[in-house]
CSV table of C-alpha atoms and ligand atoms in Angstrom, one decimal:
chain,number,residue,atom,x,y,z
A,28,UNK,CA,92.0,52.9,16.5
A,29,UNK,CA,95.1,52.9,16.3
A,30,UNK,CA,97.5,52.6,12.6
A,31,UNK,CA,100.6,51.9,12.4
A,32,UNK,CA,102.4,53.2,9.5
A,33,UNK,CA,105.9,50.8,9.0
A,34,UNK,CA,107.9,50.0,6.1
A,35,UNK,CA,111.9,48.4,5.7
A,36,UNK,CA,112.7,50.9,3.0
A,37,UNK,CA,113.1,54.5,3.0
A,38,UNK,CA,111.2,57.0,0.6
A,39,UNK,CA,108.3,54.4,-0.1
A,40,UNK,CA,106.1,57.1,1.0
A,41,UNK,CA,106.1,56.3,4.5
A,42,UNK,CA,105.5,60.0,6.4
A,43,UNK,CA,103.1,60.3,3.1
A,44,UNK,CA,100.6,58.0,4.0
A,45,UNK,CA,101.2,58.6,7.3
A,46,UNK,CA,100.4,62.4,7.3
A,47,UNK,CA,97.6,61.2,4.8
A,48,UNK,CA,95.9,58.3,6.6
A,49,UNK,CA,95.9,61.6,9.6
A,50,UNK,CA,93.7,63.7,7.1
A,51,UNK,CA,91.2,61.6,6.9
A,52,UNK,CA,91.0,60.2,10.2
A,53,UNK,CA,90.8,63.8,11.7
A,54,UNK,CA,87.9,64.9,9.1
A,55,UNK,CA,85.6,61.9,11.3
A,56,UNK,CA,87.4,61.8,14.7
A,57,UNK,CA,89.9,63.8,17.3
A,58,UNK,CA,92.8,62.3,15.5
A,59,UNK,CA,96.7,62.7,16.9
A,60,UNK,CA,99.7,62.0,14.6
A,61,UNK,CA,103.0,60.4,16.2
A,62,UNK,CA,105.6,60.7,15.0
A,63,UNK,CA,108.3,57.8,15.9
A,64,UNK,CA,110.8,58.4,12.7
A,65,UNK,CA,114.2,59.7,13.7
A,66,UNK,CA,114.4,62.4,11.0
A,67,UNK,CA,110.9,63.2,12.0
A,68,UNK,CA,109.9,64.2,8.8
A,69,UNK,CA,105.7,64.4,10.3
A,70,UNK,CA,106.8,67.2,12.4
A,71,UNK,CA,109.3,69.3,10.0
A,72,UNK,CA,105.9,68.6,7.7
A,73,UNK,CA,103.6,70.3,9.8
A,74,UNK,CA,105.9,73.6,11.2
A,75,UNK,CA,106.8,73.9,7.2
A,76,UNK,CA,102.9,74.8,7.0
A,77,UNK,CA,99.9,74.3,8.8
A,78,UNK,CA,98.2,70.4,9.5
A,79,UNK,CA,94.8,69.6,10.4
A,80,UNK,CA,95.5,68.0,13.0
A,81,UNK,CA,98.2,68.0,16.2
A,82,UNK,CA,101.2,66.2,15.3
A,83,UNK,CA,104.3,64.6,18.6
A,84,UNK,CA,106.6,63.1,19.2
A,85,UNK,CA,106.3,59.3,20.8
A,86,UNK,CA,107.7,60.6,23.9
A,87,UNK,CA,105.0,63.1,23.9
A,88,UNK,CA,102.1,60.3,22.6
A,89,UNK,CA,101.4,59.0,25.9
A,90,UNK,CA,100.7,62.4,27.3
A,91,UNK,CA,98.3,63.3,24.5
A,92,UNK,CA,96.7,59.3,23.4
A,93,UNK,CA,93.4,59.7,25.8
A,94,UNK,CA,92.3,63.2,24.3
A,95,UNK,CA,91.9,61.4,20.8
A,96,UNK,CA,89.8,59.3,18.8
A,97,UNK,CA,92.2,58.2,16.6
A,98,UNK,CA,96.0,57.5,16.6
A,99,UNK,CA,98.1,57.5,13.5
A,100,UNK,CA,102.3,56.4,14.1
A,101,UNK,CA,104.5,57.2,11.7
A,102,UNK,CA,107.6,54.7,13.1
A,103,UNK,CA,111.4,54.7,11.9
A,104,UNK,CA,112.5,52.5,8.6
A,105,UNK,CA,114.0,49.9,9.0
A,106,UNK,CA,112.7,48.2,12.1
A,107,UNK,CA,114.7,45.1,13.6
A,108,UNK,CA,112.3,42.4,14.3
A,109,UNK,CA,112.3,43.2,18.2
A,110,UNK,CA,111.1,46.2,17.1
A,111,UNK,CA,109.0,44.9,14.8
A,112,UNK,CA,107.6,43.0,16.6
A,113,UNK,CA,106.2,45.5,19.6
A,114,UNK,CA,104.9,47.7,16.9
A,115,UNK,CA,103.1,45.3,15.1
A,116,UNK,CA,101.3,44.1,18.8
A,117,UNK,CA,100.5,47.8,20.0
A,118,UNK,CA,98.1,49.0,17.3
A,119,UNK,CA,95.1,47.9,15.2
A,120,UNK,CA,96.2,48.2,12.1
A,121,UNK,CA,99.8,47.5,10.2
A,122,UNK,CA,100.2,49.5,7.0
A,123,UNK,CA,102.6,48.3,5.0
A,124,UNK,CA,103.4,50.8,2.0
A,125,UNK,CA,105.7,49.5,-0.4
A,126,UNK,CA,106.2,50.7,-4.2
A,127,UNK,CA,105.6,48.7,-7.2
A,128,UNK,CA,109.9,48.0,-8.1
A,129,UNK,CA,112.1,44.9,-6.9
A,130,UNK,CA,113.8,46.2,-4.3
A,131,UNK,CA,110.9,47.7,-2.5
A,132,UNK,CA,108.5,44.4,-2.6
A,133,UNK,CA,111.4,42.8,-1.5
A,134,UNK,CA,111.6,44.1,1.3
A,135,UNK,CA,108.2,44.4,1.8
A,136,UNK,CA,107.6,40.8,1.6
A,137,UNK,CA,110.7,39.7,3.7
A,138,UNK,CA,108.9,42.1,6.5
A,139,UNK,CA,105.5,40.3,6.1
A,140,UNK,CA,107.2,36.5,6.7
A,141,UNK,CA,108.2,38.0,9.8
A,142,UNK,CA,104.5,39.3,11.2
A,143,UNK,CA,103.4,36.1,9.1
A,144,UNK,CA,105.5,34.2,12.8
A,145,UNK,CA,103.2,37.1,14.5
A,146,UNK,CA,98.9,37.6,15.7
A,147,UNK,CA,98.8,41.0,13.8
A,148,UNK,CA,96.6,42.6,11.3
A,149,UNK,CA,98.5,43.9,8.8
A,150,UNK,CA,97.9,44.9,5.1
A,151,UNK,CA,100.4,46.5,2.4
A,152,UNK,CA,99.7,49.6,0.2
A,153,UNK,CA,101.5,50.4,-2.9
A,154,UNK,CA,102.6,53.9,-3.8
A,155,UNK,CA,104.3,56.0,-5.7
A,156,UNK,CA,102.7,53.7,-9.1
A,157,UNK,CA,103.9,55.2,-12.2
A,158,UNK,CA,101.7,56.6,-15.1
A,159,UNK,CA,100.3,55.0,-17.5
A,160,UNK,CA,101.3,53.5,-19.8
A,161,UNK,CA,103.5,51.6,-16.8
A,162,UNK,CA,101.4,48.3,-15.9
A,163,UNK,CA,104.2,47.9,-12.6
A,164,UNK,CA,101.6,48.8,-10.4
A,165,UNK,CA,98.9,46.2,-11.2
A,166,UNK,CA,101.3,44.3,-11.7
A,167,UNK,CA,102.9,44.3,-7.9
A,168,UNK,CA,99.2,44.2,-7.1
A,169,UNK,CA,98.5,41.3,-8.8
A,170,UNK,CA,101.4,39.8,-7.1
A,171,UNK,CA,101.2,40.1,-3.8
A,172,UNK,CA,97.3,39.1,-4.2
A,173,UNK,CA,98.9,35.6,-5.8
A,174,UNK,CA,100.8,35.5,-2.7
A,175,UNK,CA,97.8,35.2,-0.9
A,176,UNK,CA,98.7,38.4,1.2
A,177,UNK,CA,96.0,41.4,2.3
A,178,UNK,CA,96.2,44.1,-0.1
A,179,UNK,CA,94.7,47.1,-0.2
A,180,UNK,CA,92.6,47.2,-3.6
A,181,UNK,CA,93.2,51.2,-4.0
A,182,UNK,CA,97.0,52.5,-4.2
A,183,UNK,CA,98.7,55.2,-4.1
A,184,UNK,CA,99.7,57.4,-7.9
A,185,UNK,CA,103.2,58.8,-8.2
A,186,UNK,CA,102.4,63.0,-8.5
A,187,UNK,CA,104.7,65.6,-8.0
A,188,UNK,CA,101.9,67.4,-6.2
A,189,UNK,CA,102.4,65.3,-2.7
A,190,UNK,CA,106.0,66.8,-3.2
A,191,UNK,CA,104.4,69.9,-3.4
A,192,UNK,CA,102.4,69.7,-0.2
A,193,UNK,CA,105.1,68.2,1.7
A,194,UNK,CA,107.4,72.0,1.1
A,195,UNK,CA,104.6,73.8,1.5
A,196,UNK,CA,103.6,72.3,5.2
A,197,UNK,CA,100.0,71.3,4.2
A,198,UNK,CA,98.4,67.8,3.0
A,199,UNK,CA,97.9,67.5,-0.7
A,200,UNK,CA,94.2,68.3,-0.7
A,201,UNK,CA,94.9,72.1,1.1
A,202,UNK,CA,97.3,72.8,-2.1
A,203,UNK,CA,96.3,75.5,-4.4
A,204,UNK,CA,96.8,75.6,-7.9
A,205,UNK,CA,97.4,72.4,-9.0
A,206,UNK,CA,95.4,70.6,-10.6
A,207,UNK,CA,96.4,67.3,-10.1
A,208,UNK,CA,95.4,68.0,-6.1
A,209,UNK,CA,92.1,66.0,-6.0
A,210,UNK,CA,93.0,62.9,-7.5
A,211,UNK,CA,96.2,62.7,-5.1
A,212,UNK,CA,93.9,63.4,-2.1
A,213,UNK,CA,90.7,60.7,-4.0
A,214,UNK,CA,93.9,58.0,-3.8
A,215,UNK,CA,94.2,58.7,0.4
A,216,UNK,CA,90.6,59.3,1.1
A,217,UNK,CA,90.1,55.7,-1.1
A,218,UNK,CA,92.6,53.8,1.5
A,219,UNK,CA,90.9,55.6,4.0
A,220,UNK,CA,87.3,54.1,3.5
A,221,UNK,CA,88.5,50.8,3.0
A,222,UNK,CA,89.8,51.3,6.9
A,223,UNK,CA,87.0,53.2,8.0
A,224,UNK,CA,83.8,54.1,6.1
B,25,ADP,P1,109.4,57.7,3.7
B,25,ADP,O1,108.6,58.3,5.0
B,25,ADP,O2,108.8,55.9,3.1
B,25,ADP,O3,111.2,57.5,3.6
B,25,ADP,P2,107.9,59.5,2.3
B,25,ADP,O4,106.9,60.1,2.6
B,25,ADP,O5,109.0,61.2,3.1
B,25,ADP,O6,108.8,58.4,2.5
B,25,ADP,O7,108.2,60.2,0.8
B,25,ADP,C1,109.6,60.2,0.2
B,25,ADP,C2,109.9,60.8,-0.5
B,25,ADP,O8,109.0,60.6,-2.4
B,25,ADP,C3,109.1,62.4,-0.8
B,25,ADP,O9,109.6,63.8,-1.6
B,25,ADP,C4,107.8,62.4,-1.2
B,25,ADP,O10,107.1,63.7,-0.9
B,25,ADP,C5,107.2,61.4,-2.5
B,25,ADP,N1,106.8,61.0,-2.5
B,25,ADP,C6,106.3,60.5,-1.2
B,25,ADP,N2,104.7,59.8,-2.1
B,25,ADP,C7,104.7,60.2,-2.8
B,25,ADP,C8,103.6,60.0,-4.3
B,25,ADP,N3,102.5,59.4,-4.3
B,25,ADP,N4,103.6,60.4,-5.5
B,25,ADP,C9,105.2,61.5,-5.8
B,25,ADP,N5,106.0,61.9,-4.7
B,25,ADP,C10,105.7,61.3,-3.4
């Protein structure tokens, strides 16, 4: 399966999503993470610590691709429409992470408008959901459902342990001594289950 993660806005958890979906898929079969983000965030992550799957940049991807069952692609933020068309048509599933704030939601809806004109399979993922009593996560999900757009049932909570995982260069389920690492991993595990149980 080829899963691509893209967003129109930075800082919405695009790289974090690509990395944890790759962690999920690696538990199923050999998985390659292609870091197409010009900031090389996923490659940096892998050099700081250790990841349970191989990470390459897009120039090396062609060489490695055939050895892997699943490929997860992290794309550059803010693709133009031409790039987005290539990205969307080159995968089995396009995952669109968005935080529940108005700016990020606006950027995602703009992207979805364009995707509607293409032959593509995409799904929106709400990320960085603040804790109770905030209800912005549920409200964002409800708004997307009302608009009849495809969305993951599960969402990703905003938890500091994700930042710790990034600093340590490991996936969140490998973080030791943090009571939230299991809860954080569960978020992405459930998304993985919705893609490939
Ligand atoms: P993008 O690729 O969209 O720019 P990143 O995945 O690099 O976003 O995340 C941006 C910042 O937010 C990073 O510092 C990352 O550790 C943090 N982050 C991402 N997801 C979460 C989350 N669910 N909870 C808390 N912090 C998060």
